[in-house]
Coordinates of C-alpha atoms in Angstrom, one line a residue:
Chain A
X283 CA -12.4 47.2 40.4
X284 CA -8.9 49.1 39.1
X285 CA -5.9 47.7 38.6
X286 CA -2.5 49.6 38.0
X287 CA -0.2 47.6 36.4
X288 CA 3.2 49.3 36.1
X289 CA 6.5 47.5 34.6
X290 CA 7.6 46.6 30.9
X291 CA 7.2 47.1 27.9
X292 CA 8.9 45.0 25.2
X293 CA 9.2 43.4 21.7
X294 CA 11.5 39.7 22.1
X295 CA 13.0 37.5 19.8
X296 CA 12.5 33.9 20.7
X297 CA 14.2 31.1 20.2
X298 CA 12.3 27.4 20.8
X299 CA 13.1 23.5 20.0
X300 CA 9.9 24.2 18.2
X301 CA 10.8 27.2 16.4
X302 CA 11.0 31.3 16.7
X303 CA 9.1 34.4 16.9
X304 CA 10.9 37.6 15.9
X305 CA 9.8 41.2 17.4
X306 CA 7.0 39.8 19.5
X307 CA 5.3 41.8 21.6
X308 CA 6.3 41.2 25.5
X309 CA 7.4 42.9 28.3
X310 CA 6.1 42.8 32.1
X311 CA 3.5 45.1 32.1
X312 CA 2.1 43.5 28.8
X313 CA 1.7 40.4 30.2
X314 CA 0.0 41.4 33.1
X315 CA -2.2 43.0 31.7
X316 CA -3.8 40.2 28.9
X317 CA -4.2 38.3 31.7
X318 CA -5.7 40.3 34.3
X319 CA -8.0 42.2 31.3
X320 CA -10.0 39.1 31.0
X321 CA -10.9 39.2 34.8
X322 CA -11.8 43.1 35.4
X323 CA -10.9 46.5 34.5
X324 CA -10.6 49.8 33.3
X325 CA -6.6 48.0 33.4
X326 CA -4.3 51.4 33.7
X327 CA -1.1 50.3 32.2
X328 CA 1.7 52.4 32.9
X329 CA 5.3 51.6 30.8
X330 CA 7.7 53.1 28.5
X331 CA 7.8 51.9 24.1
X332 CA 9.1 53.7 21.4
X333 CA 7.6 55.7 18.6
X334 CA 8.4 51.6 17.0
X335 CA 5.2 50.3 19.5
X336 CA 3.3 50.9 16.0
X337 CA -0.9 50.8 16.1
X338 CA -1.7 47.5 16.4
X339 CA -0.5 46.3 19.4
X340 CA -2.3 49.6 21.5
X341 CA -5.1 48.8 19.2
X342 CA -4.9 45.0 20.5
X343 CA -4.6 46.6 24.6
X344 CA -7.9 48.7 24.0
X345 CA -9.7 45.4 22.1
X346 CA -9.0 44.4 26.2
X347 CA -10.0 46.7 27.5
X348 CA -6.0 48.0 28.9
X349 CA -6.4 51.6 29.2
X350 CA -2.9 52.8 27.7
X351 CA -2.6 57.3 28.2
X352 CA -0.2 55.9 31.7
X353 CA 2.0 54.3 28.6
X354 CA 4.7 57.2 27.3
X355 CA 5.6 56.4 23.7
X356 CA 9.3 58.4 23.3
X357 CA 9.2 60.3 19.4
X358 CA 13.0 59.0 17.6
X359 CA 13.1 56.5 20.7
X360 CA 13.3 52.4 20.1
X361 CA 10.9 50.1 22.6
X362 CA 13.3 48.2 24.8
X363 CA 14.0 44.5 23.0
X364 CA 14.8 41.5 24.1
X365 CA 16.4 38.5 23.0
X366 CA 16.4 34.9 24.4
X367 CA 16.9 31.1 22.7
X368 CA 14.9 28.1 25.6
X369 CA 16.6 25.4 26.1
X370 CA 15.3 21.5 25.1
X371 CA 14.2 21.1 28.2
X372 CA 11.9 24.4 28.7
X373 CA 13.0 25.3 32.5
X374 CA 16.4 27.0 30.8
X375 CA 17.0 30.0 28.7
X376 CA 20.1 32.2 27.6
X377 CA 20.1 35.8 27.4
X378 CA 20.7 36.4 23.8
X379 CA 20.5 40.3 24.2
X380 CA 19.4 42.9 25.5
X381 CA 18.6 46.1 24.1
X382 CA 16.5 49.1 26.8
X383 CA 16.2 51.6 25.0
X384 CA 14.0 53.6 25.8
X385 CA 12.9 51.9 28.9
X386 CA 17.1 52.7 30.0
X387 CA 15.0 56.0 31.2
X388 CA 11.6 54.4 32.4
X389 CA 10.6 56.7 35.0
X390 CA 7.2 55.9 36.0
X391 CA 4.2 58.6 35.9
X392 CA 1.9 57.7 37.7
X393 CA -1.2 59.7 36.6
X394 CA -3.6 61.8 38.6
X395 CA -6.7 59.5 37.8
X396 CA -4.6 56.6 37.9
X397 CA -3.4 57.0 41.4
X398 CA -6.8 55.4 43.4
X399 CA -7.1 52.3 42.4
X400 CA -8.0 48.9 44.3
X401 CA -5.2 47.2 43.2
X402 CA -1.4 48.1 42.3
X403 CA 0.1 44.8 40.9
X404 CA 4.1 45.8 39.9
X405 CA 5.5 43.8 37.4
X406 CA 9.6 42.9 37.8
X407 CA 11.1 46.2 36.9
X408 CA 14.3 47.5 39.4
X409 CA 13.1 48.0 42.6
X410 CA 14.2 51.6 42.9
X411 CA 11.4 52.8 41.1
X412 CA 8.4 50.5 42.0
X413 CA 8.9 52.2 45.0
X414 CA 8.3 55.4 43.7
X415 CA 5.2 53.6 41.8
X416 CA 3.9 53.1 46.0
X417 CA 5.4 57.2 46.5
X418 CA 2.5 58.4 44.0
X419 CA -0.7 56.6 44.7
X420 CA -2.8 56.6 48.5
X421 CA -2.9 53.4 49.1
X422 CA -4.3 50.8 47.7
X423 CA -6.3 47.6 48.8
X424 CA -4.2 45.5 47.7
X425 CA -0.2 45.7 45.6
X426 CA 0.9 42.3 44.3
X427 CA 4.8 42.9 43.4
X428 CA 7.6 40.3 41.5
X429 CA 11.3 40.2 40.6
X430 CA 13.5 38.5 38.7
X431 CA 17.0 37.0 40.8
X432 CA 18.9 40.2 38.2
X433 CA 16.9 42.7 41.0
X434 CA 17.7 40.1 44.2
X435 CA 21.3 40.1 43.6
X436 CA 21.7 43.6 42.3
X437 CA 19.4 46.0 44.2
X438 CA 18.6 44.2 47.7
X439 CA 19.0 47.1 50.1
X440 CA 16.2 48.9 47.3
X441 CA 14.0 45.3 46.5
X442 CA 14.4 45.2 50.5
X443 CA 12.3 48.6 51.0
X444 CA 9.6 47.0 47.9
X445 CA 8.6 44.9 50.5
X446 CA 8.0 46.1 53.2
X447 CA 6.1 48.1 51.1
X448 CA 4.5 44.8 49.0
X449 CA 0.8 42.3 49.9
X450 CA 1.6 40.3 48.0
X451 CA 5.7 39.0 46.7
X452 CA 5.5 35.9 43.5
X453 CA 8.5 34.5 43.4
X454 CA 9.8 31.6 41.3
X455 CA 12.2 28.8 44.1
X456 CA 15.3 29.9 42.8
X457 CA 15.2 33.6 43.2
X458 CA 13.1 32.3 46.7
X459 CA 16.3 30.5 47.4
X460 CA 18.4 33.3 46.5
X461 CA 16.6 35.7 48.5
X462 CA 17.0 34.0 51.7
X463 CA 20.1 32.3 51.6
X464 CA 17.9 29.2 52.4
X465 CA 17.1 26.3 50.8
X466 CA 14.9 24.7 53.0
X467 CA 11.1 26.1 50.7
X468 CA 9.2 26.7 54.1
X469 CA 12.5 28.1 55.7
X470 CA 12.2 30.6 52.8
X471 CA 9.1 31.2 52.9
X472 CA 9.2 31.9 56.7
X473 CA 12.1 34.2 56.0
X474 CA 10.2 36.4 52.9
X475 CA 7.0 36.8 54.5
X476 CA 9.8 38.5 57.7
X477 CA 10.2 40.6 55.1
X478 CA 7.1 42.3 55.0
X479 CA 4.5 41.0 52.1
X480 CA 1.8 39.0 54.8
X481 CA 1.4 36.7 50.9
X482 CA 3.8 35.4 49.4
X483 CA 3.4 33.0 45.9
X484 CA 6.0 30.9 45.1
X485 CA 6.1 29.4 41.8
X486 CA 8.0 26.0 41.1
X487 CA 7.5 25.5 37.0
X488 CA 6.0 22.9 36.0
X489 CA 5.5 21.3 40.1
X490 CA 3.1 24.3 40.5
X491 CA 3.0 26.9 43.0
X492 CA 2.7 28.0 46.6
X493 CA 0.7 30.2 48.6
X494 CA 2.2 31.2 51.6
X495 CA -1.1 33.0 54.7
X496 CA -1.6 33.4 58.0
X497 CA -3.8 30.3 57.6
X498 CA -1.3 28.0 56.6
X499 CA 0.0 27.0 53.5
X500 CA -1.8 25.7 49.9
X501 CA 0.2 23.4 46.9
X502 CA -1.3 24.7 44.0
X503 CA -0.6 22.1 41.0
X504 CA 1.0 22.6 38.0
X505 CA -1.6 21.3 34.9
X506 CA 0.2 17.7 32.6
X507 CA 1.0 19.9 29.5
X508 CA 1.9 17.2 26.7
X509 CA 4.3 20.5 25.2
X510 CA 5.6 23.7 25.7
X511 CA 5.7 25.9 23.4
X512 CA 6.9 28.7 24.9
X513 CA 7.1 30.0 28.9
X514 CA 7.7 33.1 28.0
X515 CA 5.9 35.6 29.4
X516 CA 4.4 32.3 32.0
X517 CA 4.6 34.0 35.1
X518 CA 3.7 37.4 34.7
X519 CA 0.3 35.7 33.3
X520 CA 0.7 34.2 35.8
X521 CA 0.2 37.1 38.4
X522 CA -2.3 38.6 35.7
X523 CA -3.9 35.6 36.5
X524 CA -3.8 36.1 40.2
X525 CA -4.5 39.7 40.3
X526 CA -7.6 39.3 37.9
X527 CA -9.6 36.7 40.0
X528 CA -9.0 39.3 42.9
X529 CA -10.7 41.7 41.8
X530 CA -13.6 40.5 40.5
X531 CA -14.1 39.7 44.3
X532 CA -15.9 41.9 46.8
X533 CA -14.1 40.7 49.5
X534 CA -10.2 39.0 49.6
X535 CA -10.6 35.6 52.2
X536 CA -8.4 32.6 52.2
X537 CA -10.7 30.9 49.8
X538 CA -10.0 33.7 47.3
X539 CA -6.6 33.8 47.7
X540 CA -6.6 29.9 46.5
X541 CA -8.8 30.0 43.9
X542 CA -6.8 32.6 42.6
X543 CA -3.5 31.8 42.3
X544 CA -5.2 28.0 40.2
X545 CA -7.0 30.8 37.5
X546 CA -3.3 32.1 37.3
X547 CA -1.6 28.7 37.2
X548 CA -4.9 28.5 34.4
X549 CA -4.0 31.5 32.4
X550 CA -0.1 30.7 32.6
X551 CA -0.9 27.6 31.5
X552 CA -2.5 28.6 28.1
X553 CA 0.1 31.5 27.4
X554 CA 2.4 28.4 27.6
X555 CA 1.2 26.9 24.8
X556 CA 1.6 29.2 22.1
X557 CA 4.8 31.9 20.7
X558 CA 4.7 35.4 23.2
X559 CA 1.3 36.5 24.5
X560 CA -0.7 34.5 20.7
X561 CA -2.6 32.2 23.3
X562 CA -4.3 35.1 25.2
X563 CA -5.0 37.4 22.8
X564 CA -8.2 35.3 21.4
X565 CA -9.5 33.3 24.6
X566 CA -12.9 33.4 25.8
X567 CA -14.1 33.2 29.2
X568 CA -16.1 29.5 28.5
X569 CA -11.8 28.6 27.8
X570 CA -10.7 29.7 31.4
X571 CA -13.7 28.4 33.1
X572 CA -13.0 25.3 31.5
X573 CA -8.9 25.2 32.8
X574 CA -9.6 26.4 36.5
X575 CA -11.8 23.5 36.1
X576 CA -9.6 20.7 35.1
X577 CA -7.0 22.4 38.1
X578 CA -9.7 22.2 40.2
X579 CA -10.2 18.7 39.0
X580 CA -6.7 17.2 39.4
X581 CA -6.7 17.6 43.5
X582 CA -10.1 16.3 44.2
X583 CA -10.6 13.4 45.9
X584 CA -14.0 12.8 45.2
X585 CA -16.4 10.3 45.5
Chain B
X167 CA -7.2 -8.4 54.3
X168 CA -4.3 -10.4 53.0
X169 CA -1.5 -8.6 51.7
X170 CA 1.7 -10.2 50.3
X171 CA 5.4 -8.5 50.2
X172 CA 7.9 -9.6 48.5
X173 CA 11.5 -7.6 48.4
X174 CA 14.2 -6.7 49.0
X175 CA 15.5 -7.6 54.3
X176 CA 19.0 -5.8 54.3
X177 CA 21.3 -3.6 57.1
X178 CA 21.8 0.2 55.4
X179 CA 25.2 2.5 57.3
X180 CA 22.7 5.4 56.2
X181 CA 25.6 9.1 56.4
X182 CA 23.1 12.4 56.4
X183 CA 25.2 15.5 56.3
X184 CA 22.9 14.9 60.2
X185 CA 24.8 12.7 60.9
X186 CA 25.0 8.7 60.4
X187 CA 23.6 4.9 61.5
X188 CA 25.0 2.2 60.3
X189 CA 23.4 -1.5 61.1
X190 CA 20.2 -0.2 59.9
X191 CA 17.5 -2.1 59.4
X192 CA 15.8 -1.5 55.5
X193 CA 15.2 -3.5 52.6
X194 CA 12.4 -2.2 50.5
X195 CA 9.9 -5.7 51.3
X196 CA 10.8 -4.4 55.5
X197 CA 9.2 -0.1 54.3
X198 CA 6.5 -1.6 52.7
X199 CA 6.2 -3.8 54.8
X200 CA 5.4 -1.5 58.3
X201 CA 3.6 1.5 56.5
X202 CA 1.6 -1.1 55.6
X203 CA 0.9 -2.7 59.6
X204 CA -0.5 0.8 60.4
X205 CA -3.6 -0.4 58.1
X206 CA -4.3 -3.7 57.2
X207 CA -3.7 -7.0 58.5
X208 CA -1.8 -10.2 58.0
X209 CA 0.4 -8.9 55.9
X210 CA 2.5 -12.0 54.8
X211 CA 6.9 -11.4 54.0
X212 CA 8.8 -13.7 51.7
X213 CA 12.6 -12.7 51.4
X214 CA 15.9 -14.1 52.9
X215 CA 18.3 -13.4 55.4
X216 CA 21.3 -13.8 56.8
X217 CA 21.6 -15.0 60.6
X218 CA 22.5 -12.6 61.5
X219 CA 18.7 -11.4 61.7
X220 CA 18.4 -11.0 65.3
X221 CA 15.3 -12.0 67.0
X222 CA 14.8 -8.0 68.0
X223 CA 14.3 -7.3 63.7
X224 CA 11.8 -10.2 63.3
X225 CA 10.0 -9.5 67.5
X226 CA 10.4 -6.4 65.7
X227 CA 8.2 -7.0 62.4
X228 CA 5.5 -9.7 64.5
X229 CA 4.5 -6.8 66.9
X230 CA 3.0 -5.1 63.4
X231 CA 1.0 -8.2 63.2
X232 CA 3.6 -9.3 59.6
X233 CA 3.5 -12.8 59.7
X234 CA 7.8 -13.7 58.2
X235 CA 7.1 -17.2 57.6
X236 CA 8.1 -16.9 54.1
X237 CA 11.6 -14.7 55.1
X238 CA 13.5 -17.4 55.0
X239 CA 17.5 -17.6 56.8
X240 CA 20.5 -18.7 55.7
X241 CA 22.5 -20.7 58.6
X242 CA 25.5 -19.1 57.9
X243 CA 24.8 -16.3 55.7
X244 CA 25.1 -12.6 56.5
X245 CA 22.0 -10.0 55.4
X246 CA 22.1 -7.9 52.0
X247 CA 24.0 -4.6 53.2
X248 CA 23.8 -1.5 52.0
X249 CA 25.9 1.8 52.9
X250 CA 24.9 5.2 51.0
X251 CA 26.0 8.7 51.0
X252 CA 23.1 11.4 50.9
X253 CA 24.0 14.5 49.2
X254 CA 23.3 17.6 51.6
X255 CA 20.7 18.9 49.1
X256 CA 19.0 14.9 50.0
X257 CA 17.7 14.6 46.2
X258 CA 21.1 12.9 45.6
X259 CA 23.0 10.6 47.3
X260 CA 26.3 7.9 46.5
X261 CA 26.5 3.9 46.7
X262 CA 29.3 3.3 49.2
X263 CA 29.2 -0.5 49.5
X264 CA 26.6 -3.2 48.5
X265 CA 27.4 -6.9 49.7
X266 CA 24.6 -8.7 48.5
X267 CA 24.9 -11.6 50.8
X268 CA 22.5 -14.0 50.9
X269 CA 20.4 -11.7 48.7
X270 CA 22.5 -12.8 45.5
X271 CA 21.0 -16.3 45.3
X272 CA 17.4 -15.7 45.8
X273 CA 15.0 -17.5 44.8
X274 CA 11.7 -16.0 46.4
X275 CA 8.9 -19.2 47.0
X276 CA 5.8 -18.3 47.9
X277 CA 4.6 -20.6 51.3
X278 CA 1.0 -22.1 50.4
X279 CA -0.6 -20.9 52.5
X280 CA 0.5 -16.8 50.6
X281 CA -0.7 -17.9 47.5
X282 CA -4.1 -16.5 48.3
X283 CA -3.5 -12.8 48.7
X284 CA -6.2 -10.3 48.4
X285 CA -3.0 -7.6 47.4
X286 CA 0.8 -7.9 46.6
X287 CA 3.4 -5.3 46.6
X288 CA 6.6 -6.6 44.8
X289 CA 9.3 -4.3 46.0
X290 CA 12.0 -3.5 44.1
X291 CA 13.8 -6.5 43.0
X292 CA 15.1 -8.2 39.7
X293 CA 12.1 -8.5 37.9
X294 CA 13.2 -12.9 36.5
X295 CA 12.6 -12.3 40.8
X296 CA 9.2 -10.6 40.6
X297 CA 7.6 -13.1 37.4
X298 CA 8.9 -15.9 40.0
X299 CA 6.6 -14.4 42.2
X300 CA 3.2 -14.0 40.3
X301 CA 4.4 -17.3 38.5
X302 CA 3.9 -18.9 42.3
X303 CA 0.6 -16.9 43.3
X304 CA -3.2 -17.1 42.1
X305 CA -4.0 -14.0 40.5
X306 CA -4.6 -11.6 43.2
X307 CA -7.5 -8.8 42.5
X308 CA -4.6 -5.9 42.9
X309 CA -1.1 -6.3 42.0
X310 CA 1.3 -3.5 42.4
X311 CA 5.0 -3.1 41.1
X312 CA 8.4 -1.0 42.1
X313 CA 11.2 -0.7 40.7
X314 CA 14.2 1.2 40.2
X315 CA 17.2 2.9 36.8
X316 CA 19.6 -0.4 37.4
X317 CA 16.7 -2.8 36.7
X318 CA 15.2 -0.8 33.4
X319 CA 18.5 0.4 32.6
X320 CA 19.9 -3.9 33.2
X321 CA 16.4 -5.6 32.3
X322 CA 15.0 -3.5 30.3
X323 CA 13.1 -6.9 28.4
X324 CA 12.2 -8.9 31.6
X325 CA 10.7 -5.9 33.3
X326 CA 7.9 -5.6 29.6
X327 CA 7.3 -9.0 31.4
X328 CA 6.5 -7.7 34.6
X329 CA 4.7 -4.6 33.4
X330 CA 1.9 -6.9 31.9
X331 CA 1.3 -8.5 35.0
X332 CA 1.0 -6.0 37.2
X333 CA -1.8 -3.6 37.9
X334 CA -0.5 -0.5 39.1
X335 CA 3.3 0.5 38.6
X336 CA 5.6 3.2 40.9
X337 CA 8.1 4.9 39.4
X338 CA 9.6 8.1 40.5
X339 CA 10.0 10.8 37.5
X340 CA 13.8 9.9 35.5
X341 CA 13.1 6.7 36.2
X342 CA 9.8 6.8 34.1
X343 CA 11.5 9.3 31.6
X344 CA 14.3 6.3 31.0
X345 CA 11.9 4.4 31.2
X346 CA 10.4 5.7 28.1
X347 CA 12.9 7.5 26.9
X348 CA 10.2 10.4 26.1
X349 CA 11.2 13.6 28.6
X350 CA 7.9 14.7 28.6
X351 CA 5.6 13.1 32.1
X352 CA 2.5 13.1 30.0
X353 CA 3.6 11.7 27.0
X354 CA 5.7 9.2 29.7
X355 CA 2.5 8.2 32.0
X356 CA 0.8 6.8 28.4
X357 CA 3.6 5.1 27.1
X358 CA 3.7 2.8 29.9
X359 CA 1.4 2.0 30.6
X360 CA 0.9 0.6 27.4
X361 CA 3.2 -1.6 28.7
X362 CA 0.6 -3.1 31.2
X363 CA 0.1 -1.5 34.0
X364 CA -3.1 0.1 34.2
X365 CA -2.3 2.8 36.8
X366 CA 0.5 3.9 37.3
X367 CA 2.1 6.7 40.3
X368 CA 4.4 8.2 39.6
X369 CA 6.4 10.5 43.0
X370 CA 7.9 13.9 42.4
X371 CA 9.7 13.8 45.5
X372 CA 10.6 17.0 47.1
X373 CA 7.3 18.4 44.7
X374 CA 4.2 15.4 45.4
X375 CA 3.3 12.4 42.7
X376 CA 1.8 11.9 40.0
X377 CA -1.0 9.2 39.4
X378 CA -2.2 8.0 36.2
X379 CA -5.6 6.1 35.4
X380 CA -8.8 5.1 33.0
X381 CA -11.1 8.4 34.5
X382 CA -7.5 11.2 34.3
X383 CA -4.8 12.6 36.3
X384 CA -4.7 13.2 40.2
X385 CA -1.7 15.4 41.2
X386 CA -0.9 14.8 45.3
X387 CA 0.4 17.7 46.8
X388 CA 4.5 17.0 48.3
X389 CA 4.2 17.4 52.3
X390 CA 5.6 21.1 53.5
X391 CA 8.6 19.0 55.8
X392 CA 10.8 21.8 57.6
X393 CA 13.6 19.1 58.1
X394 CA 14.0 15.8 55.9
X395 CA 16.3 14.1 58.2
X396 CA 16.6 10.1 55.9
X397 CA 14.8 9.4 52.8
X398 CA 16.2 6.6 53.0
X399 CA 12.8 4.5 52.1
X400 CA 10.5 6.1 51.6
X401 CA 9.4 5.0 48.2
X402 CA 9.2 1.1 49.6
X403 CA 7.1 3.1 53.2
X404 CA 4.5 5.5 50.1
X405 CA 3.9 2.0 48.9
X406 CA 2.9 0.9 51.6
X407 CA 0.3 3.4 52.8
X408 CA -0.6 2.7 49.5
X409 CA -1.4 -0.4 48.9
X410 CA -2.0 0.0 52.9
X411 CA -5.4 2.0 52.5
X412 CA -6.5 0.1 49.7
X413 CA -6.6 -3.3 51.6
X414 CA -9.0 -1.7 54.7
X415 CA -11.3 -0.9 51.0
X416 CA -14.3 -2.9 50.8
X417 CA -13.9 -1.5 47.0
X418 CA -11.7 -0.2 44.9
X419 CA -12.5 3.5 42.9
X420 CA -10.8 6.4 41.1
X421 CA -11.9 7.9 45.1
X422 CA -9.8 5.5 47.4
X423 CA -7.4 5.5 44.7
X424 CA -6.5 8.8 44.8
X425 CA -7.3 8.4 48.7
X426 CA -4.6 5.9 48.8
X427 CA -2.3 8.0 46.8
X428 CA -2.1 10.4 50.4
X429 CA -1.7 7.9 52.5
X430 CA 1.4 6.7 50.8
X431 CA 2.2 10.2 50.5
X432 CA 1.8 11.1 54.7
X433 CA 3.5 8.3 55.5
X434 CA 6.5 9.1 53.9
X435 CA 6.6 12.4 55.3
X436 CA 7.3 10.5 58.2
X437 CA 9.4 8.0 56.8
X438 CA 12.5 10.4 56.0
X439 CA 12.0 12.2 60.0
X440 CA 13.9 9.8 61.0
X441 CA 17.0 7.9 60.4
X442 CA 15.8 5.0 58.6
X443 CA 12.5 3.0 59.4
X444 CA 12.6 4.6 62.9
X445 CA 9.3 7.3 63.2
X446 CA 7.6 3.8 61.6
X447 CA 8.1 1.7 64.2
X448 CA 5.7 4.1 67.3
X449 CA 3.5 6.0 64.9
X450 CA -0.3 5.7 66.0
X451 CA -2.7 5.9 63.5
X452 CA -4.7 9.1 65.0
X453 CA -1.1 10.7 63.5
X454 CA -1.8 8.9 60.5
X455 CA -4.7 10.3 59.6
X456 CA -3.8 13.5 60.9
X457 CA -1.1 14.2 58.4
X458 CA -3.7 12.4 56.1
X459 CA -5.8 15.2 56.9
X460 CA -2.9 18.0 56.6
X461 CA -2.4 16.4 53.1
X462 CA -6.3 17.3 52.2
X463 CA -5.2 20.8 53.5
X464 CA -3.1 21.5 51.2
X465 CA -4.7 21.5 48.1
X466 CA -8.5 21.8 49.3
X467 CA -10.0 25.7 48.4
X468 CA -12.2 25.9 51.0
X469 CA -14.9 28.7 51.7

């Protein structure tokens, strides 16, 4: 079923304790779309790049049945670039360089043929732009939204306007505490859900994720990885797997929501195994279902 | 079925952001025995106290069918005292005072009638004493062992001698990493299991616990508490609930091991709700089973 993805598209220079990868395809919408592409189609992508964004990248997206007609290519413009270095524990990173380039003037325009989409995934961009997207589309079945501390601190009021209009909000634990000002995650979840989103997902990195709905709390385990190679894009990949699974469900209920959290976790666990989105390029659905199964096994009592 | 518990018995002065509690009954064997008492009997306790350890404390233990004939009372001696203050986040604490008193000369003697016990739980004491205990008993069905960073750093070789002889080793994540010198928990678990214990439980505090066995990894969720009142004894209470459940199983298999981790987690989630072991004194089994059920619900997909 149709999924509209709006977010950043970028080239990343990534340094980890295990090596470095320059000019790596990145950006929130890239990871979300690639991850979701294993579950659903068409995926409609809205973003902006410069003319340095080569055909090989478009070809990769098209090979995953990702519709890029909504991606604006700015002639003689340069694509958004980010450079970062991860610390030894892989949980923290330093941003070494940020060049917004054409992304600085990103003003998402939703093509006519995109305005009727069953699902909308708002990647981490300026909340003002997230609202602009919602203003251009007919109310979809489900709106999913991601953000980051930069916007929570810089544009809290604008972000709250977005939250009033989203169904599922995805943040990590430190961002959730920053937004609520409350250290306890249960209280934090209640406060954030009171801001609008009926469904809240709090990601805890190596400790899994928590899903808060009207039906209660679901605790998703983390996949016990022997080595995390590159965490870049893991959060967006989670969102892509989450919305991807929901997109293939005729009916969305609590059980499918919980499964979606595990599929998101499974996709994220693949993402971190290689640099950038590399691991997301060559997966097959059997691997995905196998990984999902191991997530189930992690918390199964058995008999 | 018979359970032998050996560890410290103490009086604690506890300060948390929510208040303070002085002369609180404490010690590893106290929490282990009280927690396990909800699942099994007889529980045989070995420890040492001074004559300041009043009848009210012995009466409490006896009311839980805990056999204290193995507890040595030193005339004109003073019971081990510990004083600590928890920080706001409740995950870290400062030890303000430690008075070993009669515990300084603790030399566990296992009474004849205790030497045939089906289960043995070695609370956090000097590994030299833990070995002394094992030398005095006939091989039980299962030996469970706890320790702390103090012994990992101070007596690593003695601790390794203990590990060669235990079936289940319980540590928290920082202690596990300290023991292995490896940050990755999956690699850490393999290294520690190679030291002897076939079963390893790594506690992650507010993030739940991981069980490592020959059959794989089980990830137990944490109970999403709105407020943690006093973490003192939570780890020992976990061990008590874990061994307590196994004690009531005719046959121990992977499924019972996984259930035992959830029962340990359930008991620990009660323990932190009040100062010291107070919450462990007035529970009924219905509450315990209800809490266990909520742990199951936390990771159930449902239909």
